[in-house]
PDB file of N, CA and C in Angstrom:
ATOM      1  N   UNK A   1      13.288  11.872  11.305  1.00 88.00           N
ATOM      2  CA  UNK A   1      13.206  11.825  12.652  1.00 88.00           C
ATOM      3  C   UNK A   1      11.695  10.433  13.354  1.00 88.00           C
ATOM      4  N   UNK A   2      11.309  10.249  13.283  1.00 88.00           N
ATOM      5  CA  UNK A   2      10.738   9.247  13.786  1.00 88.00           C
ATOM      6  C   UNK A   2       9.786   8.641  14.656  1.00 88.00           C
ATOM      7  N   UNK A   3       8.289   8.810  15.265  1.00 93.00           N
ATOM      8  CA  UNK A   3       7.575   9.235  15.964  1.00 93.00           C
ATOM      9  C   UNK A   3       7.311   7.455  16.648  1.00 93.00           C
ATOM     10  N   UNK A   4       8.156   7.391  18.157  1.00 94.00           N
ATOM     11  CA  UNK A   4       7.981   6.096  18.114  1.00 94.00           C
ATOM     12  C   UNK A   4       5.890   6.069  18.363  1.00 94.00           C
ATOM     13  N   UNK A   5       5.505   4.621  18.277  1.00 91.00           N
ATOM     14  CA  UNK A   5       3.739   4.781  18.776  1.00 91.00           C
ATOM     15  C   UNK A   5       3.895   3.016  18.810  1.00 91.00           C
ATOM     16  N   UNK A   6       2.437   2.352  19.938  1.00 93.00           N
ATOM     17  CA  UNK A   6       2.802   1.059  20.261  1.00 93.00           C
ATOM     18  C   UNK A   6       0.994   1.760  19.655  1.00 93.00           C
ATOM     19  N   UNK A   7       0.524  -0.304  18.053  1.00 90.00           N
ATOM     20  CA  UNK A   7      -0.462  -0.250  18.242  1.00 90.00           C
ATOM     21  C   UNK A   7      -0.359  -1.918  18.419  1.00 90.00           C
ATOM     22  N   UNK A   8      -1.952  -1.803  18.844  1.00 93.00           N
ATOM     23  CA  UNK A   8      -1.925  -4.163  19.441  1.00 93.00           C
ATOM     24  C   UNK A   8      -3.053  -4.386  18.454  1.00 93.00           C
ATOM     25  N   UNK A   9      -3.310  -5.353  17.282  1.00 93.00           N
ATOM     26  CA  UNK A   9      -3.593  -5.747  17.331  1.00 93.00           C
ATOM     27  C   UNK A   9      -4.944  -6.861  16.839  1.00 93.00           C
ATOM     28  N   UNK A  10      -6.093  -6.545  17.345  1.00 94.00           N
ATOM     29  CA  UNK A  10      -7.314  -7.995  17.174  1.00 94.00           C
ATOM     30  C   UNK A  10      -7.006  -9.154  16.147  1.00 94.00           C
ATOM     31  N   UNK A  11      -6.891 -10.183  16.679  1.00 93.00           N
ATOM     32  CA  UNK A  11      -6.888 -10.850  15.989  1.00 93.00           C
ATOM     33  C   UNK A  11      -7.916 -10.944  14.241  1.00 93.00           C
ATOM     34  N   UNK A  12      -6.861 -11.400  13.122  1.00 90.00           N
ATOM     35  CA  UNK A  12      -7.740 -11.291  11.982  1.00 90.00           C
ATOM     36  C   UNK A  12      -6.968  -9.162  11.516  1.00 90.00           C
ATOM     37  N   UNK A  13      -6.632  -8.687  11.762  1.00 92.00           N
ATOM     38  CA  UNK A  13      -6.082  -7.353  11.712  1.00 92.00           C
ATOM     39  C   UNK A  13      -4.517  -7.330  10.879  1.00 92.00           C
ATOM     40  N   UNK A  14      -4.815  -6.153  10.581  1.00 93.00           N
ATOM     41  CA  UNK A  14      -3.258  -6.361   9.804  1.00 93.00           C
ATOM     42  C   UNK A  14      -2.711  -4.792   9.326  1.00 93.00           C
ATOM     43  N   UNK A  15      -1.963  -5.260   8.921  1.00 94.00           N
ATOM     44  CA  UNK A  15      -0.289  -4.275   8.836  1.00 94.00           C
ATOM     45  C   UNK A  15       0.008  -3.743   7.547  1.00 94.00           C
ATOM     46  N   UNK A  16      -0.452  -2.410   7.474  1.00 96.00           N
ATOM     47  CA  UNK A  16       0.688  -2.526   5.922  1.00 96.00           C
ATOM     48  C   UNK A  16       1.877  -1.650   5.512  1.00 96.00           C
ATOM     49  N   UNK A  17       2.637  -2.544   5.344  1.00 96.00           N
ATOM     50  CA  UNK A  17       3.704  -1.552   5.219  1.00 96.00           C
ATOM     51  C   UNK A  17       3.862  -0.078   4.413  1.00 96.00           C
ATOM     52  N   UNK A  18       3.978   0.148   3.666  1.00 96.00           N
ATOM     53  CA  UNK A  18       4.358   0.369   1.951  1.00 96.00           C
ATOM     54  C   UNK A  18       6.039   2.206   2.085  1.00 96.00           C
ATOM     55  N   UNK A  19       6.348   1.911   1.378  1.00 95.00           N
ATOM     56  CA  UNK A  19       7.621   3.018   0.491  1.00 95.00           C
ATOM     57  C   UNK A  19       6.649   3.998   0.158  1.00 95.00           C
ATOM     58  N   UNK A  20       7.274   5.372   0.074  1.00 94.00           N
ATOM     59  CA  UNK A  20       6.574   6.653  -0.463  1.00 94.00           C
ATOM     60  C   UNK A  20       6.643   6.692  -1.983  1.00 94.00           C
ATOM     61  N   UNK A  21       7.570   5.594  -2.769  1.00 94.00           N
ATOM     62  CA  UNK A  21       7.496   5.460  -3.849  1.00 94.00           C
ATOM     63  C   UNK A  21       5.888   4.911  -4.080  1.00 94.00           C
ATOM     64  N   UNK A  22       5.044   3.404  -2.937  1.00 96.00           N
ATOM     65  CA  UNK A  22       4.285   3.754  -3.625  1.00 96.00           C
ATOM     66  C   UNK A  22       3.190   4.825  -3.797  1.00 96.00           C
ATOM     67  N   UNK A  23       2.774   5.366  -3.113  1.00 96.00           N
ATOM     68  CA  UNK A  23       1.912   6.892  -3.016  1.00 96.00           C
ATOM     69  C   UNK A  23       2.281   7.775  -4.145  1.00 96.00           C
ATOM     70  N   UNK A  24       3.652   7.390  -4.101  1.00 95.00           N
ATOM     71  CA  UNK A  24       4.248   8.934  -4.946  1.00 95.00           C
ATOM     72  C   UNK A  24       4.054   8.545  -6.282  1.00 95.00           C
ATOM     73  N   UNK A  25       4.101   6.904  -6.807  1.00 95.00           N
ATOM     74  CA  UNK A  25       4.762   6.908  -8.854  1.00 95.00           C
ATOM     75  C   UNK A  25       3.469   7.561  -9.047  1.00 95.00           C
ATOM     76  N   UNK A  26       4.452   7.941 -10.333  1.00 95.00           N
ATOM     77  CA  UNK A  26       3.616   8.737 -10.849  1.00 95.00           C
ATOM     78  C   UNK A  26       3.332   7.823 -12.321  1.00 95.00           C
ATOM     79  N   UNK A  27       1.614   8.567 -12.845  1.00 96.00           N
ATOM     80  CA  UNK A  27       1.025   8.198 -13.756  1.00 96.00           C
ATOM     81  C   UNK A  27       1.730   8.935 -14.985  1.00 96.00           C
ATOM     82  N   UNK A  28       1.701   8.597 -16.901  1.00 94.00           N
ATOM     83  CA  UNK A  28       1.798   9.413 -18.044  1.00 94.00           C
ATOM     84  C   UNK A  28       1.266  10.751 -17.614  1.00 94.00           C
ATOM     85  N   UNK A  29       0.101  11.196 -16.985  1.00 94.00           N
ATOM     86  CA  UNK A  29       0.078  12.902 -16.813  1.00 94.00           C
ATOM     87  C   UNK A  29       0.458  13.396 -15.863  1.00 94.00           C
ATOM     88  N   UNK A  30       1.676  12.697 -15.010  1.00 93.00           N
ATOM     89  CA  UNK A  30       2.645  13.566 -14.416  1.00 93.00           C
ATOM     90  C   UNK A  30       1.352  13.488 -12.586  1.00 93.00           C
ATOM     91  N   UNK A  31       0.216  12.527 -12.246  1.00 95.00           N
ATOM     92  CA  UNK A  31      -1.079  12.719 -11.983  1.00 95.00           C
ATOM     93  C   UNK A  31       0.258  11.895 -10.862  1.00 95.00           C
ATOM     94  N   UNK A  32      -0.213  11.857  -9.407  1.00 96.00           N
ATOM     95  CA  UNK A  32       0.817  11.002  -8.032  1.00 96.00           C
ATOM     96  C   UNK A  32      -0.839  10.205  -8.389  1.00 96.00           C
ATOM     97  N   UNK A  33       0.602   9.227  -7.744  1.00 96.00           N
ATOM     98  CA  UNK A  33      -0.927   7.616  -7.522  1.00 96.00           C
ATOM     99  C   UNK A  33      -2.434   8.463  -5.652  1.00 96.00           C
ATOM    100  N   UNK A  34      -1.488   8.452  -4.866  1.00 96.00           N
ATOM    101  CA  UNK A  34      -1.475   8.804  -3.181  1.00 96.00           C
ATOM    102  C   UNK A  34      -1.960   8.103  -2.477  1.00 96.00           C
ATOM    103  N   UNK A  35      -2.176   8.876  -1.508  1.00 96.00           N
ATOM    104  CA  UNK A  35      -2.526   7.740  -0.457  1.00 96.00           C
ATOM    105  C   UNK A  35      -4.216   8.032  -0.172  1.00 96.00           C
ATOM    106  N   UNK A  36      -5.017   8.013  -0.384  1.00 97.00           N
ATOM    107  CA  UNK A  36      -6.492   8.831  -0.229  1.00 97.00           C
ATOM    108  C   UNK A  36      -6.768   7.289  -2.134  1.00 97.00           C
ATOM    109  N   UNK A  37      -5.626   7.324  -3.041  1.00 97.00           N
ATOM    110  CA  UNK A  37      -5.966   6.128  -4.625  1.00 97.00           C
ATOM    111  C   UNK A  37      -5.646   4.515  -3.469  1.00 97.00           C
ATOM    112  N   UNK A  38      -4.235   4.693  -2.628  1.00 97.00           N
ATOM    113  CA  UNK A  38      -4.231   3.453  -1.588  1.00 97.00           C
ATOM    114  C   UNK A  38      -5.426   3.252  -0.960  1.00 97.00           C
ATOM    115  N   UNK A  39      -5.384   3.794   0.300  1.00 96.00           N
ATOM    116  CA  UNK A  39      -6.845   3.505   0.613  1.00 96.00           C
ATOM    117  C   UNK A  39      -8.175   3.504   0.103  1.00 96.00           C
ATOM    118  N   UNK A  40      -8.448   3.750  -0.852  1.00 96.00           N
ATOM    119  CA  UNK A  40      -9.407   3.116  -1.788  1.00 96.00           C
ATOM    120  C   UNK A  40      -9.477   1.836  -2.246  1.00 96.00           C
ATOM    121  N   UNK A  41      -7.885   1.501  -2.137  1.00 97.00           N
ATOM    122  CA  UNK A  41      -7.729  -0.251  -3.510  1.00 97.00           C
ATOM    123  C   UNK A  41      -7.867  -0.727  -2.457  1.00 97.00           C
ATOM    124  N   UNK A  42      -7.350  -0.624  -0.245  1.00 95.00           N
ATOM    125  CA  UNK A  42      -7.677  -1.263  -0.103  1.00 95.00           C
ATOM    126  C   UNK A  42      -8.755  -1.671   0.940  1.00 95.00           C
ATOM    127  N   UNK A  43      -9.500  -0.439   0.469  1.00 94.00           N
ATOM    128  CA  UNK A  43     -11.605  -0.525   0.784  1.00 94.00           C
ATOM    129  C   UNK A  43     -11.769  -1.848   0.073  1.00 94.00           C
ATOM    130  N   UNK A  44     -10.951  -1.836  -0.965  1.00 94.00           N
ATOM    131  CA  UNK A  44     -12.287  -2.397  -1.949  1.00 94.00           C
ATOM    132  C   UNK A  44     -12.054  -4.111  -2.033  1.00 94.00           C
ATOM    133  N   UNK A  45     -10.853  -4.141  -1.548  1.00 92.00           N
ATOM    134  CA  UNK A  45     -10.207  -5.059  -1.457  1.00 92.00           C
ATOM    135  C   UNK A  45     -10.553  -6.223  -0.158  1.00 92.00           C
ATOM    136  N   UNK A  46     -11.162  -4.949   1.018  1.00 85.00           N
ATOM    137  CA  UNK A  46     -11.678  -6.066   1.759  1.00 85.00           C
ATOM    138  C   UNK A  46     -11.017  -6.531   2.750  1.00 85.00           C
ATOM    139  N   UNK A  47     -10.668  -7.728   2.966  1.00 88.00           N
ATOM    140  CA  UNK A  47     -10.112  -8.711   3.638  1.00 88.00           C
ATOM    141  C   UNK A  47      -9.482  -9.550   3.284  1.00 88.00           C
ATOM    142  N   UNK A  48      -8.574  -9.762   3.002  1.00 91.00           N
ATOM    143  CA  UNK A  48      -7.820 -10.381   1.806  1.00 91.00           C
ATOM    144  C   UNK A  48      -6.619 -11.862   2.182  1.00 91.00           C
ATOM    145  N   UNK A  49      -5.729 -12.177   2.030  1.00 93.00           N
ATOM    146  CA  UNK A  49      -3.928 -12.529   2.416  1.00 93.00           C
ATOM    147  C   UNK A  49      -3.402 -11.289   2.974  1.00 93.00           C
ATOM    148  N   UNK A  50      -2.229 -11.491   3.741  1.00 95.00           N
ATOM    149  CA  UNK A  50      -1.357 -10.226   3.175  1.00 95.00           C
ATOM    150  C   UNK A  50      -1.046 -10.684   2.115  1.00 95.00           C
ATOM    151  N   UNK A  51      -0.940 -11.485   1.157  1.00 96.00           N
ATOM    152  CA  UNK A  51       0.289 -12.447  -0.458  1.00 96.00           C
ATOM    153  C   UNK A  51      -0.573 -11.134  -1.425  1.00 96.00           C
ATOM    154  N   UNK A  52      -2.738 -11.849  -0.968  1.00 96.00           N
ATOM    155  CA  UNK A  52      -2.816 -10.994  -2.112  1.00 96.00           C
ATOM    156  C   UNK A  52      -3.340  -9.310  -1.784  1.00 96.00           C
ATOM    157  N   UNK A  53      -3.245  -8.910  -0.467  1.00 96.00           N
ATOM    158  CA  UNK A  53      -3.337  -7.733  -0.642  1.00 96.00           C
ATOM    159  C   UNK A  53      -2.533  -6.862  -1.027  1.00 96.00           C
ATOM    160  N   UNK A  54      -0.805  -7.727  -1.559  1.00 97.00           N
ATOM    161  CA  UNK A  54       0.110  -6.841  -1.422  1.00 97.00           C
ATOM    162  C   UNK A  54       0.373  -7.043  -2.501  1.00 97.00           C
ATOM    163  N   UNK A  55      -0.585  -8.302  -3.352  1.00 97.00           N
ATOM    164  CA  UNK A  55      -0.140  -8.111  -4.947  1.00 97.00           C
ATOM    165  C   UNK A  55      -1.197  -7.048  -6.138  1.00 97.00           C
ATOM    166  N   UNK A  56      -2.021  -7.042  -4.846  1.00 97.00           N
ATOM    167  CA  UNK A  56      -3.422  -6.602  -5.776  1.00 97.00           C
ATOM    168  C   UNK A  56      -3.027  -4.844  -5.962  1.00 97.00           C
ATOM    169  N   UNK A  57      -2.171  -4.408  -4.444  1.00 97.00           N
ATOM    170  CA  UNK A  57      -1.773  -3.449  -4.135  1.00 97.00           C
ATOM    171  C   UNK A  57      -0.367  -2.652  -5.460  1.00 97.00           C
ATOM    172  N   UNK A  58      -0.065  -3.693  -5.633  1.00 96.00           N
ATOM    173  CA  UNK A  58       1.153  -3.506  -7.236  1.00 96.00           C
ATOM    174  C   UNK A  58       0.509  -4.064  -8.067  1.00 96.00           C
ATOM    175  N   UNK A  59      -0.001  -4.508  -8.314  1.00 96.00           N
ATOM    176  CA  UNK A  59      -0.352  -4.147  -9.429  1.00 96.00           C
ATOM    177  C   UNK A  59      -1.615  -3.306 -10.055  1.00 96.00           C
ATOM    178  N   UNK A  60      -1.877  -2.598  -9.169  1.00 97.00           N
ATOM    179  CA  UNK A  60      -3.337  -1.369  -9.088  1.00 97.00           C
ATOM    180  C   UNK A  60      -1.780  -0.065  -9.563  1.00 97.00           C
ATOM    181  N   UNK A  61      -1.024   0.024  -8.597  1.00 96.00           N
ATOM    182  CA  UNK A  61       0.631   1.136  -9.190  1.00 96.00           C
ATOM    183  C   UNK A  61       0.722   1.226 -10.210  1.00 96.00           C
ATOM    184  N   UNK A  62       1.157  -0.232 -10.128  1.00 95.00           N
ATOM    185  CA  UNK A  62       1.899  -0.911 -11.848  1.00 95.00           C
ATOM    186  C   UNK A  62       0.853  -0.436 -12.714  1.00 95.00           C
ATOM    187  N   UNK A  63       0.257  -0.940 -13.734  1.00 96.00           N
ATOM    188  CA  UNK A  63      -1.274  -0.243 -13.214  1.00 96.00           C
ATOM    189  C   UNK A  63      -1.857   1.647 -13.276  1.00 96.00           C
ATOM    190  N   UNK A  64      -1.615   1.753 -12.501  1.00 96.00           N
ATOM    191  CA  UNK A  64      -1.922   3.413 -12.381  1.00 96.00           C
ATOM    192  C   UNK A  64      -1.055   4.618 -12.945  1.00 96.00           C
ATOM    193  N   UNK A  65       0.374   3.929 -12.722  1.00 94.00           N
ATOM    194  CA  UNK A  65       1.599   4.886 -12.916  1.00 94.00           C
ATOM    195  C   UNK A  65       2.466   4.502 -14.924  1.00 94.00           C
ATOM    196  N   UNK A  66       1.140   2.856 -15.884  1.00 94.00           N
ATOM    197  CA  UNK A  66       1.431   3.088 -16.870  1.00 94.00           C
ATOM    198  C   UNK A  66       2.591   2.764 -17.575  1.00 94.00           C
ATOM    199  N   UNK A  67       3.095   3.400 -18.456  1.00 94.00           N
ATOM    200  CA  UNK A  67       4.599   3.634 -19.523  1.00 94.00           C
ATOM    201  C   UNK A  67       5.664   4.825 -18.379  1.00 94.00           C
ATOM    202  N   UNK A  68       4.740   5.526 -17.727  1.00 92.00           N
ATOM    203  CA  UNK A  68       6.168   5.668 -16.733  1.00 92.00           C
ATOM    204  C   UNK A  68       6.836   5.524 -16.603  1.00 92.00           C
ATOM    205  N   UNK A  69       7.980   6.027 -16.406  1.00 89.00           N
ATOM    206  CA  UNK A  69       8.837   5.122 -15.369  1.00 89.00           C
ATOM    207  C   UNK A  69       9.057   5.711 -13.940  1.00 89.00           C
ATOM    208  N   UNK A  70       9.718   4.392 -13.387  1.00 85.00           N
ATOM    209  CA  UNK A  70       9.784   4.315 -12.047  1.00 85.00           C
ATOM    210  C   UNK A  70      10.825   4.673 -10.997  1.00 85.00           C
ATOM    211  N   UNK A  71      10.612   6.096 -10.789  1.00 84.00           N
ATOM    212  CA  UNK A  71      11.443   7.150 -10.160  1.00 84.00           C
ATOM    213  C   UNK A  71      12.064   6.774  -9.300  1.00 84.00           C
ATOM    214  N   UNK A  72      11.652   5.565  -8.598  1.00 89.00           N
ATOM    215  CA  UNK A  72      11.396   5.478  -6.485  1.00 89.00           C
ATOM    216  C   UNK A  72      11.262   4.478  -6.464  1.00 89.00           C
ATOM    217  N   UNK A  73      11.534   4.118  -5.401  1.00 90.00           N
ATOM    218  CA  UNK A  73      11.690   2.065  -4.928  1.00 90.00           C
ATOM    219  C   UNK A  73      10.100   2.321  -4.462  1.00 90.00           C
ATOM    220  N   UNK A  74       9.710   1.152  -4.942  1.00 93.00           N
ATOM    221  CA  UNK A  74       7.697   0.689  -4.457  1.00 93.00           C
ATOM    222  C   UNK A  74       8.142  -1.047  -3.444  1.00 93.00           C
ATOM    223  N   UNK A  75       8.122  -0.267  -2.261  1.00 95.00           N
ATOM    224  CA  UNK A  75       8.082  -1.526  -1.166  1.00 95.00           C
ATOM    225  C   UNK A  75       6.502  -2.092  -0.894  1.00 95.00           C
ATOM    226  N   UNK A  76       6.561  -2.820  -0.257  1.00 97.00           N
ATOM    227  CA  UNK A  76       5.118  -3.312   0.275  1.00 97.00           C
ATOM    228  C   UNK A  76       4.679  -4.495   1.200  1.00 97.00           C
ATOM    229  N   UNK A  77       4.956  -3.855   2.404  1.00 97.00           N
ATOM    230  CA  UNK A  77       5.334  -5.946   3.179  1.00 97.00           C
ATOM    231  C   UNK A  77       3.924  -5.849   4.451  1.00 97.00           C
ATOM    232  N   UNK A  78       3.012  -6.535   3.706  1.00 96.00           N
ATOM    233  CA  UNK A  78       2.106  -6.604   5.046  1.00 96.00           C
ATOM    234  C   UNK A  78       2.163  -7.967   6.212  1.00 96.00           C
ATOM    235  N   UNK A  79       1.130  -7.959   7.129  1.00 95.00           N
ATOM    236  CA  UNK A  79       1.599  -8.733   8.164  1.00 95.00           C
ATOM    237  C   UNK A  79       0.242  -9.205   9.276  1.00 95.00           C
ATOM    238  N   UNK A  80      -0.450  -9.878   9.095  1.00 93.00           N
ATOM    239  CA  UNK A  80      -1.960  -9.931   9.980  1.00 93.00           C
ATOM    240  C   UNK A  80      -1.191 -11.006  11.432  1.00 93.00           C
ATOM    241  N   UNK A  81      -2.101 -10.524  12.762  1.00 93.00           N
ATOM    242  CA  UNK A  81      -2.613 -10.799  13.388  1.00 93.00           C
ATOM    243  C   UNK A  81      -3.706 -11.641  13.493  1.00 93.00           C
ATOM    244  N   UNK A  82      -2.899 -13.243  13.626  1.00 90.00           N
ATOM    245  CA  UNK A  82      -3.577 -13.999  13.701  1.00 90.00           C
ATOM    246  C   UNK A  82      -4.259 -14.743  15.185  1.00 90.00           C
ATOM    247  N   UNK A  83      -3.724 -14.155  15.689  1.00 86.00           N
ATOM    248  CA  UNK A  83      -4.523 -14.440  17.230  1.00 86.00           C
ATOM    249  C   UNK A  83      -3.514 -15.150  17.897  1.00 86.00           C
ATOM    250  N   UNK A  84      -3.829 -15.788  18.929  1.00 75.00           N
ATOM    251  CA  UNK A  84      -3.239 -16.493  20.297  1.00 75.00           C
ATOM    252  C   UNK A  84      -2.732 -16.794  20.611  1.00 75.00           C
TER     253      UNK A  84
END
């Protein structure tokens, strides 16, 4: 079941949606990518375009996973409110 929540974005703020395949991606040592690692990557990126953010996160996940087989879908989508 899903909870319903309302959120108001200020101009310039964004929302990143991702599947659990991102945070549960595993490397060759059976370590999870994790939500903490995702937040660190996003903090390091700062305010990028949605396209650049999705690309950077995807690259980070792939580098982390290395040669480990992908066990789940990896889906990312970002929107940014430009104001209006």
